[in-house]
Amino acid sequence: MTPLKRHTWWAVAAVLVLAFFLTGESPRATNMGFRMNRGIAPLGPFPIGQNWVALPYTNIYTNAQDICNALGLAPGFGAVRQIAADTGVTFSHVCGNAGPYALLTGRCVIVLNNVATNGILAGSHPAAGVATPGFTLFPLAPPPPRGMNLYPVPYNSAACSAQDLCVQLALPATATVRRLNAFTGVTQSHTCGGAGAFPLILGECVSITFPGGGPIPGINPPHF
Amino acid sequence: MTVIAVRLRIPEDVEMKHPLVRLFLFLSAVFVSAALLSAPAYAQCPVPAPAPPAPVCEEGGLVFGGAAAFTWALPAPLCGPVVNDALAGNLAVAWATKSVGASFIGCLAGEDDAAGPPAAADIAVPPIGGGFWYLARASTPGPDFTWNEAAPGQAIDRDALLAGVCP
């Protein structure tokens, strides 16, 4: 076989570099950004006023006080909580207090306030193919609330219902998806594969629980 | 099917042969069957548009720096000198339709073939429960590049649905 000449090798290299940039192998992607005006229900008899607020996966909020500020929560009354489903640890911050905890990425924030309020939440969702480890789901285990995955449904999710999430997140048939209406306190529940799945609501989280098995790796679910 | 099953289970005793009892059972079976057949198993998603082709010269990650302003990275250098487009849409409509076409609002101010830095802002306040979505892309004096993403997971072809906007 006749060896390729030097200029031929240069041409091959140039084509490979060009292909690298033009075929999407770089991490660049036209991901979608959002600004949402999120309403907050005031506290009432439990569970009224337990607002399961979804944040965009990539957002401008570093700690719990940032959420207090964004949603106009009352100092001394408003509170922001998050559950680490892998450990069962609940993080909590009363608005205006010192030492707010650093927000957990990919986890719902539970917002409480004494009066109805609202505020703009801004951020973006990663492009397809970008890793989202914060979305990892963990099985139920003691002590509670370990395994209570409060999943912030992406603002551009292609899922319409709880059953869509079961399929897109590859949840086991034993998984249960729940929604809490913070204004009424009414909960809706769906077992994956069963009938009667409820529709998902923009800006809300859902609770995902499943007994046994290992963690379900965080995936970037289908989106528009 | 349910109607037939119910009729076959009627025992041969006097009470069940009474015309009113049989009529009641028959009507009950009809109503139950109708309810089962008409109730959707769960909310149905709109049929998505075809998945997008592999994009060329897509922008980098769009990130917010505050509640109103966001930036993005320019495409790979080999895409050449570019200008920028950025647009907004109605998030509630997009959520309901699982698409971007019907929810498109318009190009952001100064971001239709803008030669400046890749940045935009929107201070409009959406109604409570609503919001806006945003996309950015590179453009050239000739062809525009893409609104699409680089990997599987995007359920619609944004380029097809937003064809002709922010030219």
Tab-separated table of C-alpha atoms in Angstrom:
chain	number	residue	atom	x	y	z
A	1	MET	CA	0.000	0.000	0.000
A	2	THR	CA	1.398	3.363	-0.948
A	3	PRO	CA	1.867	5.609	2.128
A	4	LEU	CA	-0.277	8.704	2.154
A	5	LYS	CA	1.559	11.905	1.445
A	6	ARG	CA	1.901	14.535	4.147
A	7	HIS	CA	-0.662	16.912	2.629
A	8	THR	CA	-3.171	14.071	2.465
A	9	TRP	CA	-2.818	13.495	6.203
A	10	TRP	CA	-3.362	17.182	6.813
A	11	ALA	CA	-6.534	17.052	4.717
A	12	VAL	CA	-7.842	14.055	6.690
A	13	ALA	CA	-7.116	15.800	9.975
A	14	ALA	CA	-8.896	18.937	8.825
A	15	VAL	CA	-11.966	16.954	7.827
A	16	LEU	CA	-12.068	15.212	11.210
A	17	VAL	CA	-11.807	18.490	13.103
A	18	LEU	CA	-14.531	20.016	10.945
A	19	ALA	CA	-16.761	16.998	11.516
A	20	PHE	CA	-16.216	17.272	15.269
A	21	PHE	CA	-17.517	20.806	15.332
A	22	LEU	CA	-20.348	20.309	12.890
A	23	THR	CA	-21.854	17.060	14.180
A	24	GLY	CA	-22.710	18.197	17.650
A	25	GLU	CA	-20.013	16.302	19.486
A	26	SER	CA	-19.187	19.419	21.475
A	27	PRO	CA	-21.236	20.138	24.640
A	28	ARG	CA	-22.862	23.147	22.976
A	29	ALA	CA	-26.604	23.000	22.643
A	30	THR	CA	-29.483	25.380	22.238
A	31	ASN	CA	-31.132	24.709	25.556
A	32	MET	CA	-34.298	26.487	26.668
A	33	GLY	CA	-34.594	29.207	29.305
A	34	PHE	CA	-37.629	30.169	31.393
A	35	ARG	CA	-39.177	32.851	33.542
A	36	MET	CA	-42.281	31.789	35.437
A	37	ASN	CA	-44.566	33.732	37.756
A	38	ARG	CA	-45.162	31.150	40.478
A	39	GLY	CA	-48.126	31.559	42.788
A	40	ILE	CA	-47.851	30.439	46.420
A	41	ALA	CA	-50.821	29.231	48.482
A	42	PRO	CA	-50.981	30.484	52.083
A	43	LEU	CA	-50.634	28.109	55.006
A	44	GLY	CA	-53.796	26.448	56.268
A	45	PRO	CA	-54.759	23.163	57.918
A	46	PHE	CA	-52.151	20.617	56.844
A	47	PRO	CA	-51.357	20.009	54.024
A	48	ILE	CA	-52.830	23.238	52.663
A	49	GLY	CA	-50.027	25.691	51.928
A	50	GLN	CA	-47.341	23.057	51.402
A	51	ASN	CA	-46.267	24.376	48.012
A	52	TRP	CA	-44.152	21.884	46.053
A	53	VAL	CA	-42.313	24.354	43.833
A	54	ALA	CA	-40.276	23.195	40.863
A	55	LEU	CA	-37.211	25.212	39.943
A	56	PRO	CA	-35.486	25.068	36.564
A	57	TYR	CA	-32.587	22.612	36.835
A	58	THR	CA	-30.021	25.346	36.141
A	59	ASN	CA	-31.050	28.450	38.041
A	60	ILE	CA	-29.815	31.619	39.691
A	61	TYR	CA	-30.578	30.591	43.279
A	62	THR	CA	-27.704	29.410	45.436
A	63	ASN	CA	-29.340	29.219	48.849
A	64	ALA	CA	-32.763	29.068	50.474
A	65	GLN	CA	-32.890	32.798	51.191
A	66	ASP	CA	-32.695	33.440	47.444
A	67	ILE	CA	-36.022	31.613	47.113
A	68	CYS	CA	-37.492	33.700	49.947
A	69	ASN	CA	-36.452	36.830	48.074
A	70	ALA	CA	-37.653	35.661	44.662
A	71	LEU	CA	-41.111	34.692	45.908
A	72	GLY	CA	-41.539	37.548	48.355
A	73	LEU	CA	-41.906	35.286	51.390
A	74	ALA	CA	-42.451	37.044	54.719
A	75	PRO	CA	-39.413	37.226	57.020
A	76	GLY	CA	-40.056	35.197	60.141
A	77	PHE	CA	-43.062	33.447	58.589
A	78	GLY	CA	-42.024	32.176	55.173
A	79	ALA	CA	-39.966	29.015	55.003
A	80	VAL	CA	-38.143	26.988	52.388
A	81	ARG	CA	-37.472	23.256	52.772
A	82	GLN	CA	-35.870	20.507	50.758
A	83	ILE	CA	-35.615	16.767	51.278
A	84	ALA	CA	-32.470	14.829	50.438
A	85	ALA	CA	-34.072	11.582	49.348
A	86	ASP	CA	-30.825	9.641	49.562
A	87	THR	CA	-30.348	10.323	53.292
A	88	GLY	CA	-33.779	11.413	54.503
A	89	VAL	CA	-32.342	14.668	55.796
A	90	THR	CA	-34.713	17.639	55.582
A	91	PHE	CA	-33.149	21.048	55.129
A	92	SER	CA	-35.129	24.028	56.345
A	93	HIS	CA	-34.723	27.779	56.399
A	94	VAL	CA	-36.975	30.439	57.881
A	95	CYS	CA	-36.857	33.509	55.696
A	96	GLY	CA	-34.785	36.290	57.146
A	97	ASN	CA	-32.796	34.040	59.449
A	98	ALA	CA	-29.046	33.785	59.191
A	99	GLY	CA	-27.228	30.853	57.628
A	100	PRO	CA	-29.517	29.699	54.834
A	101	TYR	CA	-28.598	26.267	53.518
A	102	ALA	CA	-27.254	25.754	49.997
A	103	LEU	CA	-29.993	24.533	47.683
A	104	LEU	CA	-29.902	20.950	46.417
A	105	THR	CA	-29.810	20.776	42.626
A	106	GLY	CA	-32.634	18.891	40.963
A	107	ARG	CA	-34.735	18.730	44.130
A	108	CYS	CA	-38.104	20.345	44.696
A	109	VAL	CA	-38.392	23.195	47.184
A	110	ILE	CA	-41.280	23.119	49.655
A	111	VAL	CA	-42.399	26.691	50.194
A	112	LEU	CA	-44.564	27.892	53.099
A	113	ASN	CA	-45.877	31.381	53.726
A	114	ASN	CA	-48.520	32.988	55.910
A	115	VAL	CA	-50.155	34.860	53.043
A	116	ALA	CA	-50.611	34.220	49.347
A	117	THR	CA	-47.761	35.548	47.279
A	118	ASN	CA	-46.025	35.080	43.967
A	119	GLY	CA	-42.741	35.798	42.245
A	120	ILE	CA	-40.644	35.260	39.162
A	121	LEU	CA	-38.512	32.112	38.986
A	122	ALA	CA	-35.833	32.102	36.280
A	123	GLY	CA	-33.475	29.502	34.928
A	124	SER	CA	-32.908	27.015	32.163
A	125	HIS	CA	-33.122	23.333	31.499
A	126	PRO	CA	-30.048	21.463	30.287
A	127	ALA	CA	-29.906	20.443	26.674
A	128	ALA	CA	-30.559	16.877	25.680
A	129	GLY	CA	-27.579	14.716	26.459
A	130	VAL	CA	-26.270	16.904	29.261
A	131	ALA	CA	-25.951	14.969	32.526
A	132	THR	CA	-28.501	15.715	35.258
A	133	PRO	CA	-27.309	13.731	38.301
A	134	GLY	CA	-29.470	15.873	40.582
A	135	PHE	CA	-32.508	14.047	39.175
A	136	THR	CA	-31.352	10.701	40.622
A	137	LEU	CA	-34.223	8.885	42.361
A	138	PHE	CA	-33.726	6.790	45.500
A	139	PRO	CA	-35.783	3.856	46.870
A	140	LEU	CA	-37.758	4.024	50.101
A	141	ALA	CA	-35.737	3.174	53.192
A	142	PRO	CA	-35.771	4.056	56.895
A	143	PRO	CA	-35.816	6.575	58.371
A	144	PRO	CA	-38.568	8.652	56.725
A	145	PRO	CA	-38.549	10.694	54.566
A	146	ARG	CA	-35.680	8.780	52.993
A	147	GLY	CA	-36.771	7.762	49.513
A	148	MET	CA	-39.336	10.533	49.200
A	149	ASN	CA	-38.201	11.965	45.880
A	150	LEU	CA	-39.835	15.335	45.304
A	151	TYR	CA	-39.193	15.624	41.603
A	152	PRO	CA	-39.331	19.078	39.981
A	153	VAL	CA	-40.997	18.438	36.648
A	154	PRO	CA	-39.013	20.405	34.025
A	155	TYR	CA	-40.834	23.429	32.667
A	156	ASN	CA	-40.452	22.061	29.132
A	157	SER	CA	-41.286	18.459	29.986
A	158	ALA	CA	-42.882	16.423	27.232
A	159	ALA	CA	-44.833	14.523	29.882
A	160	CYS	CA	-48.524	15.285	30.311
A	161	SER	CA	-49.451	12.902	33.084
A	162	ALA	CA	-48.050	10.917	35.974
A	163	GLN	CA	-48.025	7.843	33.751
A	164	ASP	CA	-45.873	9.675	31.211
A	165	LEU	CA	-43.318	10.238	33.969
A	166	CYS	CA	-43.442	6.540	34.846
A	167	VAL	CA	-42.496	5.725	31.269
A	168	GLN	CA	-39.987	8.493	30.633
A	169	LEU	CA	-38.121	8.012	33.921
A	170	ALA	CA	-38.268	4.206	33.621
A	171	LEU	CA	-39.944	3.880	37.021
A	172	PRO	CA	-40.748	0.370	38.296
A	173	ALA	CA	-44.348	-0.860	38.343
A	174	THR	CA	-44.294	-0.514	42.120
A	175	ALA	CA	-43.593	3.214	41.940
A	176	THR	CA	-46.163	5.716	43.120
A	177	VAL	CA	-46.412	9.260	41.814
A	178	ARG	CA	-48.302	11.791	43.929
A	179	ARG	CA	-49.335	15.411	43.523
A	180	LEU	CA	-50.394	17.841	46.226
A	181	ASN	CA	-52.671	20.756	45.433
A	182	ALA	CA	-51.364	23.364	47.877
A	183	PHE	CA	-54.495	25.498	47.600
A	184	THR	CA	-56.961	22.724	48.491
A	185	GLY	CA	-54.775	20.174	50.251
A	186	VAL	CA	-56.105	17.476	47.963
A	187	THR	CA	-53.604	14.814	46.905
A	188	GLN	CA	-53.697	12.690	43.786
A	189	SER	CA	-51.901	9.397	43.480
A	190	HIS	CA	-51.002	7.115	40.610
A	191	THR	CA	-49.320	3.712	40.591
A	192	CYS	CA	-47.221	3.231	37.488
A	193	GLY	CA	-49.015	1.133	34.922
A	194	GLY	CA	-52.367	1.631	36.568
A	195	ALA	CA	-55.314	3.614	35.324
A	196	GLY	CA	-56.363	7.094	36.286
A	197	ALA	CA	-53.092	8.995	36.114
A	198	PHE	CA	-53.479	12.686	36.920
A	199	PRO	CA	-52.261	15.508	34.684
A	200	LEU	CA	-49.057	17.354	35.571
A	201	ILE	CA	-49.165	21.061	36.388
A	202	LEU	CA	-46.622	23.629	35.189
A	203	GLY	CA	-44.261	24.686	37.984
A	204	GLU	CA	-45.206	21.880	40.368
A	205	CYS	CA	-43.248	18.924	41.723
A	206	VAL	CA	-44.496	15.421	42.220
A	207	SER	CA	-43.546	12.896	44.858
A	208	ILE	CA	-42.040	9.699	43.451
A	209	THR	CA	-41.617	6.718	45.758
A	210	PHE	CA	-40.731	3.096	45.084
A	211	PRO	CA	-39.823	0.267	47.469
A	212	GLY	CA	-36.585	-1.606	47.060
A	213	GLY	CA	-34.109	-1.745	44.224
A	214	GLY	CA	-31.261	0.612	43.630
A	215	PRO	CA	-31.246	4.273	42.733
A	216	ILE	CA	-32.573	5.270	39.343
A	217	PRO	CA	-29.872	7.343	37.643
A	218	GLY	CA	-30.850	10.920	36.906
A	219	ILE	CA	-31.776	11.407	33.299
A	220	ASN	CA	-32.651	14.452	31.290
A	221	PRO	CA	-36.212	13.522	30.318
A	222	PRO	CA	-37.757	14.248	26.916
A	223	HIS	CA	-38.668	17.899	26.458
A	224	PHE	CA	-40.007	20.288	23.843
B	1	MET	CA	-68.711	-7.482	26.574
B	2	THR	CA	-69.747	-6.389	30.051
B	3	VAL	CA	-73.415	-6.455	29.086
B	4	ILE	CA	-73.174	-10.044	27.909
B	5	ALA	CA	-71.367	-11.154	31.058
B	6	VAL	CA	-73.971	-9.646	33.310
B	7	ARG	CA	-76.819	-11.247	31.399
B	8	LEU	CA	-75.211	-14.664	31.604
B	9	ARG	CA	-74.838	-14.414	35.366
B	10	ILE	CA	-78.535	-13.870	36.034
B	11	PRO	CA	-79.664	-16.837	38.123
B	12	GLU	CA	-82.750	-18.786	37.270
B	13	ASP	CA	-84.811	-17.774	40.275
B	14	VAL	CA	-88.091	-15.979	40.391
B	15	GLU	CA	-86.795	-12.629	41.601
B	16	MET	CA	-84.262	-12.261	38.826
B	17	LYS	CA	-86.818	-13.070	36.183
B	18	HIS	CA	-88.937	-10.132	37.193
B	19	PRO	CA	-88.967	-7.735	34.209
B	20	LEU	CA	-88.127	-4.715	36.328
B	21	VAL	CA	-85.132	-6.450	37.931
B	22	ARG	CA	-83.847	-7.572	34.559
B	23	LEU	CA	-84.328	-4.073	33.150
B	24	PHE	CA	-82.448	-2.574	36.100
B	25	LEU	CA	-79.527	-4.984	35.669
B	26	PHE	CA	-79.413	-4.399	31.935
B	27	LEU	CA	-79.366	-0.602	32.293
B	28	SER	CA	-76.742	-0.788	35.040
B	29	ALA	CA	-74.490	-2.869	32.844
B	30	VAL	CA	-74.928	-0.425	29.963
B	31	PHE	CA	-74.008	2.572	32.114
B	32	VAL	CA	-70.959	0.853	33.627
B	33	SER	CA	-69.734	-0.205	30.212
B	34	ALA	CA	-70.152	3.270	28.819
B	35	ALA	CA	-68.238	4.766	31.736
B	36	LEU	CA	-65.376	2.319	31.373
B	37	LEU	CA	-65.097	2.817	27.643
B	38	SER	CA	-65.281	6.629	27.698
B	39	ALA	CA	-62.958	7.395	30.647
B	40	PRO	CA	-59.372	7.979	29.496
B	41	ALA	CA	-56.715	5.974	31.308
B	42	TYR	CA	-54.733	9.181	31.808
B	43	ALA	CA	-54.247	12.596	30.268
B	44	GLN	CA	-53.203	12.295	26.676
B	45	CYS	CA	-50.213	14.224	25.356
B	46	PRO	CA	-50.467	15.996	22.025
B	47	VAL	CA	-48.775	14.072	19.254
B	48	PRO	CA	-45.247	15.510	19.034
B	49	ALA	CA	-43.688	16.801	15.862
B	50	PRO	CA	-40.961	14.664	14.299
B	51	ALA	CA	-37.673	14.508	16.176
B	52	PRO	CA	-35.120	17.041	14.977
B	53	PRO	CA	-32.179	16.329	12.715
B	54	ALA	CA	-28.669	16.714	14.079
B	55	PRO	CA	-28.072	20.433	14.522
B	56	VAL	CA	-25.224	22.392	13.003
B	57	CYS	CA	-23.540	25.306	14.750
B	58	GLU	CA	-25.847	25.365	17.749
B	59	GLU	CA	-25.376	27.949	20.485
B	60	GLY	CA	-23.833	27.098	23.822
B	61	GLY	CA	-25.674	26.795	27.106
B	62	LEU	CA	-28.266	29.442	27.874
B	63	VAL	CA	-27.980	30.610	31.487
B	64	PHE	CA	-29.666	33.343	33.494
B	65	GLY	CA	-27.622	35.901	35.385
B	66	GLY	CA	-30.630	37.430	37.130
B	67	ALA	CA	-34.412	37.299	37.077
B	68	ALA	CA	-34.577	38.967	33.667
B	69	ALA	CA	-31.243	38.701	31.821
B	70	PHE	CA	-29.569	35.710	30.257
B	71	THR	CA	-26.541	34.915	28.131
B	72	TRP	CA	-25.397	32.109	25.904
B	73	ALA	CA	-22.175	30.933	24.307
B	74	LEU	CA	-21.329	31.393	20.668
B	75	PRO	CA	-21.089	28.367	18.391
B	76	ALA	CA	-17.857	26.626	17.494
B	77	PRO	CA	-15.286	28.941	15.842
B	78	LEU	CA	-15.404	27.029	12.568
B	79	CYS	CA	-18.991	28.166	12.125
B	80	GLY	CA	-17.538	31.558	11.241
B	81	PRO	CA	-18.516	35.016	12.414
B	82	VAL	CA	-22.113	35.037	13.502
B	83	VAL	CA	-24.916	37.285	14.635
B	84	ASN	CA	-27.537	36.312	17.175
B	85	ASP	CA	-31.242	35.659	17.328
B	86	ALA	CA	-33.206	35.264	20.551
B	87	LEU	CA	-36.922	34.787	20.908
B	88	ALA	CA	-39.609	34.245	23.500
B	89	GLY	CA	-42.778	32.239	23.744
B	90	ASN	CA	-45.725	31.696	26.059
B	91	LEU	CA	-44.766	28.972	28.524
B	92	ALA	CA	-48.314	28.037	29.512
B	93	VAL	CA	-49.295	27.498	25.888
B	94	ALA	CA	-46.121	25.526	25.216
B	95	TRP	CA	-46.815	23.380	28.296
B	96	ALA	CA	-50.339	22.640	27.111
B	97	THR	CA	-49.369	21.873	23.531
B	98	LYS	CA	-45.957	20.335	24.285
B	99	SER	CA	-44.629	22.396	21.422
B	100	VAL	CA	-43.190	25.802	20.598
B	101	GLY	CA	-44.914	26.757	17.346
B	102	ALA	CA	-48.263	27.982	18.650
B	103	SER	CA	-46.684	29.613	21.689
B	104	PHE	CA	-44.188	31.819	19.849
B	105	ILE	CA	-44.481	35.484	20.856
B	106	GLY	CA	-41.656	37.224	19.040
B	107	CYS	CA	-37.987	38.064	18.759
B	108	LEU	CA	-36.514	39.744	21.784
B	109	ALA	CA	-35.732	43.429	21.378
B	110	GLY	CA	-32.499	43.943	19.494
B	111	GLU	CA	-31.965	40.230	19.043
B	112	ASP	CA	-32.862	39.672	15.422
B	113	ASP	CA	-29.515	39.305	13.653
B	114	ALA	CA	-27.879	41.230	16.471
B	115	ALA	CA	-24.121	41.649	16.128
B	116	GLY	CA	-23.496	42.408	19.793
B	117	PRO	CA	-22.659	40.064	22.641
B	118	PRO	CA	-24.783	36.940	23.103
B	119	ALA	CA	-27.092	38.338	25.752
B	120	ALA	CA	-30.728	39.346	26.109
B	121	ALA	CA	-33.199	40.461	28.737
B	122	ASP	CA	-36.934	40.417	29.221
B	123	ILE	CA	-38.592	42.340	32.020
B	124	ALA	CA	-42.166	41.515	31.066
B	125	VAL	CA	-44.149	40.015	33.926
B	126	PRO	CA	-46.263	36.996	33.000
B	127	PRO	CA	-49.558	36.275	34.784
B	128	ILE	CA	-49.461	34.140	37.924
B	129	GLY	CA	-49.101	30.527	36.872
B	130	GLY	CA	-47.761	31.535	33.486
B	131	GLY	CA	-44.370	32.319	32.101
B	132	PHE	CA	-42.125	32.714	29.089
B	133	TRP	CA	-39.689	30.372	27.405
B	134	TYR	CA	-36.582	31.567	25.588
B	135	LEU	CA	-34.297	30.233	22.870
B	136	ALA	CA	-31.199	31.664	21.218
B	137	ARG	CA	-29.320	30.734	18.085
B	138	ALA	CA	-26.528	31.881	15.845
B	139	SER	CA	-27.295	33.368	12.514
B	140	THR	CA	-25.314	34.705	9.578
B	141	PRO	CA	-25.988	37.208	6.852
B	142	GLY	CA	-26.778	34.106	4.817
B	143	PRO	CA	-28.228	31.031	6.440
B	144	ASP	CA	-29.542	30.814	9.970
B	145	PHE	CA	-28.341	28.022	12.182
B	146	THR	CA	-30.541	26.084	14.570
B	147	TRP	CA	-32.905	26.241	17.545
B	148	ASN	CA	-32.394	22.522	18.094
B	149	GLU	CA	-30.254	20.589	20.542
B	150	ALA	CA	-27.430	18.232	19.816
B	151	ALA	CA	-28.549	14.959	21.365
B	152	PRO	CA	-31.674	12.784	21.545
B	153	GLY	CA	-34.205	13.865	24.130
B	154	GLN	CA	-35.673	16.871	22.393
B	155	ALA	CA	-39.141	15.669	21.443
B	156	ILE	CA	-39.928	18.167	18.684
B	157	ASP	CA	-38.180	19.793	15.743
B	158	ARG	CA	-37.972	23.437	16.825
B	159	ASP	CA	-36.505	24.515	13.484
B	160	ALA	CA	-39.534	23.229	11.617
B	161	LEU	CA	-41.988	24.770	14.082
B	162	LEU	CA	-40.197	28.140	14.186
B	163	ALA	CA	-39.345	28.328	10.503
B	164	GLY	CA	-39.253	31.885	9.275
B	165	VAL	CA	-39.259	33.603	12.653
B	166	CYS	CA	-36.424	35.988	13.511
B	167	PRO	CA	-35.007	35.598	9.986
